[in-house]
XYZ file of C-alpha atoms in Angstrom:
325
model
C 13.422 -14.895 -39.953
C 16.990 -14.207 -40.090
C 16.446 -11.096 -37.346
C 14.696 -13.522 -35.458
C 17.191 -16.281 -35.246
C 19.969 -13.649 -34.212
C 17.713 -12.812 -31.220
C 17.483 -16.442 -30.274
C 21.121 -16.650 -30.413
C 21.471 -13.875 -28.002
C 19.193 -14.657 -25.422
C 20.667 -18.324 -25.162
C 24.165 -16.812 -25.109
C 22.897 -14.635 -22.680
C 21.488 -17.641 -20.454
C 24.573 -19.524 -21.225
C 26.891 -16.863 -19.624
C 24.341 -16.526 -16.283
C 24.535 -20.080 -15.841
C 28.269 -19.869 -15.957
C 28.330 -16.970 -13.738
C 26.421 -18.555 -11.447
C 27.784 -21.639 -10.682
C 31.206 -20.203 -10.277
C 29.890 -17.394 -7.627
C 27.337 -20.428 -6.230
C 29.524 -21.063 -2.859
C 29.418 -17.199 -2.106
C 25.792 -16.879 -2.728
C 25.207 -19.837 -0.782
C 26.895 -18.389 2.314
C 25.109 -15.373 1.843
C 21.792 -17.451 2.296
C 22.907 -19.260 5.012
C 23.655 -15.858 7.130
C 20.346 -14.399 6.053
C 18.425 -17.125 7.488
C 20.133 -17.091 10.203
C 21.175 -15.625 13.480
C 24.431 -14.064 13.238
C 27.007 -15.464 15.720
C 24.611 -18.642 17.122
C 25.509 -21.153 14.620
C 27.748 -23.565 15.773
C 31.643 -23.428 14.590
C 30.783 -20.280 12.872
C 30.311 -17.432 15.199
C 32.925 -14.825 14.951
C 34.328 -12.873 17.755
C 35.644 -9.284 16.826
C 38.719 -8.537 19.348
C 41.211 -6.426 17.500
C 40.290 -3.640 19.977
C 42.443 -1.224 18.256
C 40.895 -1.954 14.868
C 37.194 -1.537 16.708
C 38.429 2.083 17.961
C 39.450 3.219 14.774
C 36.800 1.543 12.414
C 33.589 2.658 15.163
C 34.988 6.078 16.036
C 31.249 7.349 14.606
C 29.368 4.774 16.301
C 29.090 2.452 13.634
C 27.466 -1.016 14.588
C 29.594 -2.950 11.907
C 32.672 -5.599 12.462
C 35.212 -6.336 10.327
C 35.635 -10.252 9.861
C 35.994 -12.688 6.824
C 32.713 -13.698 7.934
C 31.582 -15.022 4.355
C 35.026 -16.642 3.979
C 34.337 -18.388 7.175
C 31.070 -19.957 6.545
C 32.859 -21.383 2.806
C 35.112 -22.654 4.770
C 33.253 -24.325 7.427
C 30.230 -25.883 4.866
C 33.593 -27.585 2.860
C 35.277 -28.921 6.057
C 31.872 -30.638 6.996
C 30.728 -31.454 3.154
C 33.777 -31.123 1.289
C 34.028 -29.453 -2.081
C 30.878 -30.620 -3.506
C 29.145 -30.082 -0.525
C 29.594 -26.178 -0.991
C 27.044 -26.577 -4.574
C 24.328 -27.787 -2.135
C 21.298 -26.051 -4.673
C 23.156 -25.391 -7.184
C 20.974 -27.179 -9.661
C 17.628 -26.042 -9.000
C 19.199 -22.570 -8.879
C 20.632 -22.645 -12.670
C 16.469 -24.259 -13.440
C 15.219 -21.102 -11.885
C 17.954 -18.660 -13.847
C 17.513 -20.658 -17.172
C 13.490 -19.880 -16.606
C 13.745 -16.714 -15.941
C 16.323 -15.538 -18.440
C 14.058 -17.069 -21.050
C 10.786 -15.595 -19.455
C 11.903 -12.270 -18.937
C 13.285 -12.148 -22.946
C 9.880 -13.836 -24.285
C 7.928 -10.747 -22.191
C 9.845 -8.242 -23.334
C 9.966 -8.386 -27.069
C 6.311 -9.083 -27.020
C 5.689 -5.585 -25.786
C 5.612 -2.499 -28.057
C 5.213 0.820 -27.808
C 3.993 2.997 -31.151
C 6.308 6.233 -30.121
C 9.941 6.592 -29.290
C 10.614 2.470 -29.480
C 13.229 0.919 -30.990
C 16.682 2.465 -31.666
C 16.828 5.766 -31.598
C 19.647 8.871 -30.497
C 19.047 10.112 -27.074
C 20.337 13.503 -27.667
C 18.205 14.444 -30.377
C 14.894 14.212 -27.798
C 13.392 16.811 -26.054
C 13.011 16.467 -22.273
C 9.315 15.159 -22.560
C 10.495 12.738 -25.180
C 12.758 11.540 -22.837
C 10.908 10.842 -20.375
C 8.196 9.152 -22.240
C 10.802 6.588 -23.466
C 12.318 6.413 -19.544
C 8.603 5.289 -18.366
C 8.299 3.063 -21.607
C 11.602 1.028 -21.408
C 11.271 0.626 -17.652
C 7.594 -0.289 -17.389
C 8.601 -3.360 -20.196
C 11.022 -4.282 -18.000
C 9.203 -4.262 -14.994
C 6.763 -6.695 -16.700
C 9.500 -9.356 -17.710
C 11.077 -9.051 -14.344
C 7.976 -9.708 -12.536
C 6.570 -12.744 -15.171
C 10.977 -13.649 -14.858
C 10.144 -13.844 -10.681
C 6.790 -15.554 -10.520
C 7.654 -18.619 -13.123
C 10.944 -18.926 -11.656
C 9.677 -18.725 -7.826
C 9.403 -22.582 -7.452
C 12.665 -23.266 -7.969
C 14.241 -20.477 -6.464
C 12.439 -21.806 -2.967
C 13.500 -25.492 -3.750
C 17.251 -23.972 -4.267
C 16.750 -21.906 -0.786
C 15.868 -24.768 0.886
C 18.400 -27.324 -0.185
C 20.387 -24.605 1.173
C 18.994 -24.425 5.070
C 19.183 -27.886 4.651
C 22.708 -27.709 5.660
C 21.600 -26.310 9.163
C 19.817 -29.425 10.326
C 20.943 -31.977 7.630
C 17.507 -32.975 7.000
C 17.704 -34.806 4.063
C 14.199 -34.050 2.048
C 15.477 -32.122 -0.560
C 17.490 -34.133 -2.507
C 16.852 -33.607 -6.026
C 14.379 -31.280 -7.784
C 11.763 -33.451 -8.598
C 11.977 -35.061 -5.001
C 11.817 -31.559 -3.823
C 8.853 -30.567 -5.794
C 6.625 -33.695 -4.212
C 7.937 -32.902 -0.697
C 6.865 -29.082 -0.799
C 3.429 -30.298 -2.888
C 2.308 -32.699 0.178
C 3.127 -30.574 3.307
C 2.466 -27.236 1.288
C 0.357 -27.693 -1.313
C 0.882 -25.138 -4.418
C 1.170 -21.939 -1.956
C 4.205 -23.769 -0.895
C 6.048 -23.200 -4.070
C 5.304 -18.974 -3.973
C 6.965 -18.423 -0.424
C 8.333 -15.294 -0.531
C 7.293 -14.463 -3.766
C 5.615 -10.932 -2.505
C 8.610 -9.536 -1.295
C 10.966 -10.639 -3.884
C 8.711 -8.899 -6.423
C 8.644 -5.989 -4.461
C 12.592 -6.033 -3.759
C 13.510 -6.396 -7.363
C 10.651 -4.017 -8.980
C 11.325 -0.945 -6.390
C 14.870 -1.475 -6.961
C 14.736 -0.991 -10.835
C 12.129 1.749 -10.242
C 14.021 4.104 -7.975
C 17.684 3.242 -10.047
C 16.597 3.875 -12.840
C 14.706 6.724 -12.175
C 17.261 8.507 -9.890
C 19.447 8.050 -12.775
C 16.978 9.626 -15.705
C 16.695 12.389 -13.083
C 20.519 13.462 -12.438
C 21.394 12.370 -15.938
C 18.824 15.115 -17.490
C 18.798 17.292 -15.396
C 22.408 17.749 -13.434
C 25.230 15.675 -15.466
C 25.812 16.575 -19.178
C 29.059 14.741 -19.634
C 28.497 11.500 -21.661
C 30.977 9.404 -19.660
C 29.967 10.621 -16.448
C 26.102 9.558 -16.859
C 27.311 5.965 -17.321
C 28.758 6.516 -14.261
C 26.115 7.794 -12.954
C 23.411 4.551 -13.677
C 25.507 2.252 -12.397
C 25.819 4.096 -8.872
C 22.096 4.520 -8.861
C 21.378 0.875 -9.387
C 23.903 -0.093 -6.837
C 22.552 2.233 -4.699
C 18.959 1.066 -4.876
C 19.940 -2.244 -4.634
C 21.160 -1.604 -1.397
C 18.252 0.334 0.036
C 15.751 -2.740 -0.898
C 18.318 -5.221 0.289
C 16.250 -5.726 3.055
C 12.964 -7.284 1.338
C 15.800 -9.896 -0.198
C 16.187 -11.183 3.099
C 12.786 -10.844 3.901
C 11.973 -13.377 0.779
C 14.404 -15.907 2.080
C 13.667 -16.055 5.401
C 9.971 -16.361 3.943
C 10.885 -19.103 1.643
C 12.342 -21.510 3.969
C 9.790 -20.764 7.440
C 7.397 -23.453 8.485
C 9.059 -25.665 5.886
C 9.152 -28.018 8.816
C 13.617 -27.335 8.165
C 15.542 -27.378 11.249
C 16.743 -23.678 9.516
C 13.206 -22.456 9.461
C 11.483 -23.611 12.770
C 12.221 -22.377 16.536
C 14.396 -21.909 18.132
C 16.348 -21.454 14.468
C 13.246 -18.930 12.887
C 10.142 -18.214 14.146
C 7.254 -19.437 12.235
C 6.034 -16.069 10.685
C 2.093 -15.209 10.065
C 3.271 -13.486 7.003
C 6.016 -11.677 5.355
C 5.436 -8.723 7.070
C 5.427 -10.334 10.238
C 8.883 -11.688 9.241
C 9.583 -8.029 8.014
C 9.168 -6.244 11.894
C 10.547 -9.233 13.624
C 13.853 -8.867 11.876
C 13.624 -5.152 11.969
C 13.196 -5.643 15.806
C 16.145 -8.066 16.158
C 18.273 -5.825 13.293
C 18.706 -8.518 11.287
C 17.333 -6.802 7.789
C 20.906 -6.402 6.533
C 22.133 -9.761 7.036
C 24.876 -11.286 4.235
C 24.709 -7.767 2.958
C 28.364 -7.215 2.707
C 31.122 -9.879 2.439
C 33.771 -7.884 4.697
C 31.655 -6.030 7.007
C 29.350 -8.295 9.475
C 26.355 -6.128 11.302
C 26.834 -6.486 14.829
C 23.381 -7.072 16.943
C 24.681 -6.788 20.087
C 24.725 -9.560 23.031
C 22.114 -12.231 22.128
C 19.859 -14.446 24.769
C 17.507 -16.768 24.338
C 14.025 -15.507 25.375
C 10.999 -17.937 24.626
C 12.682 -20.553 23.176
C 14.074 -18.021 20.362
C 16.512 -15.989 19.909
C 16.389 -12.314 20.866
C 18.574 -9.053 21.013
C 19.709 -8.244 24.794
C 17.839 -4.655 25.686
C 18.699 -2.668 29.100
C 15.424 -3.005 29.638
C 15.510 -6.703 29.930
C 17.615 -6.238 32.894
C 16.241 -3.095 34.549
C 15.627 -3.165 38.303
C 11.605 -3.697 39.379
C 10.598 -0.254 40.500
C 10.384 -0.081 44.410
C 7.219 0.264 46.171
């Protein structure tokens, strides 16, 4: 009982300090979903224009298709000169709901699995390579299942938070309040409408622990012996997955807000996508995969038209002379 109680204590500690965490970084991460929605550059009074040419030269000497702006910085600053301090929480509170849900979800999973062999506390070193290994594919498959029952149970509020956020786009004025938000997405939805963008998000956050942590049992066994170093080591590989399934993030937001019937998520704003892997090619198309990615470095698209009511990159084959007969 006593062990028990000490493991309660944690876990609400541990939700305690994510909430915390959260709301304090809640203005960044609300830029960040703001950009990924969204068309770099054809928001009004927040488009950027690079023209330090002598910082371009030196920063794209290799061709790089990346500007340096304080792009995040200047999306803060424009959401608190139209809604004032306050107005930069917009979704705050459904966002703690789905973090408080998720921390608790993820916990409940995860001590509810055992394994007979190699479980529990035991010394690293003193395991053969197979041993290893077996515990590797043990620790991560438990944590793969309380990420993905963490996701899904969390995934309704997590849209209602991305939402309030596009809100800001149009101003529309429906999501008010979680409960409000729940009936709103209920009658135009239905229950689907509460999993938008659940696919991808599961996919995002499950390939990402997959290929850290296994990139990291791989050099840590099998190239690093230093102790020190392999700490090193993890946290590189899980920054470095992160980054390679950054991509299906956006993917999940851009899913979680279209044909919402938001200003932010209809035409000439977002298309309405079939599906998320619809969404996937069309912002693969219009290189828009690694929006909000970075907080310094903003991915340039090149010159953007309007083409069909949305949105589009300009191609020199847009503006190629008809062939002559």
């Amino acid at each position: 009982m006593a062990e028990k109680g000490k493991k309660d204590e944690l876990t609400w500690m541990h939700v305690i300090v994510r909430v915390f965490l959260n709301s304090t970084t809640h203005p960044i991460e609300y830029a960040k979903v703001l950009i990924q929605e969204m068309v770099p550059g054809e928001t009004p009074g927040l488009a950027i224009n690079p023209r330090n040419q002598k910082f371009k030269k030196k920063c794209f000497a290799r061709g790089s298709v990346f500007y340096f702006s304080k792009f995040f910085f200047g999306y803060i600053a424009h959401i608190k000169k139209r809604d004032g301090f306050l107005g930069c929480y917009r979704g705050l509170t459904p966002k703690l709901a789905a973090n408080i849900v998720s921390g608790v979800a993820f916990q409940r999973v995860t001590e509810n699995i055992q394994f007979k062999e190699l479980d529990g506390e035991v010394n690293i070193e003193e395991l053969n390579m197979k041993q290893r290994t077996q515990r590797f594919l043990q620790n991560t498959a438990r944590e793969s299942a309380g990420r993905a029952a963490a996701i899904f149970v969390s995934q309704p509020f997590h849209v209602i938070a991305v939402r309030s956020m596009a809100e800001f786009v149009g101003e529309d004025g429906q999501y008010v309040g979680v409960f409000t938000s729940v009936g709103v997405i209920y009658r135009e939805q239905g229950v689907k409408g509460f999993f938008c963008g659940l696919i991808p998000r599961l996919l995002c956050d499950l390939a990402a622990l997959w290929l850290g942590k296994t990139l990291a049992h791989v050099i840590n066994n099998y190239l690093v012996e230093d102790k020190d170093l392999k700490q090193y080591v993890s946290a590189s590989m899980n920054f470095l997955a992160s980054a390679l399934t950054y991509p299906l993030q956006v993917v999940s937001n851009c899913m979680a807000v279209s044909g919402s019937g938001l200003v932010a998520g209809s035409p000439p704003n977002m298309p309405i996508y079939d599906g998320w892997i619809d969404c996937y090619r069309h912002l693969k198309q219009i290189r828009g995969l690694k929006r909000g990615s970075s907080m310094l470095w903003r991915a340039y698209t090149g010159p953007t038209i309007m083409l069909g009511g949305s949105p589009a990159i300009a191609t020199n084959s847009m503006f190629a002379a008809p062939a002559s007969s």
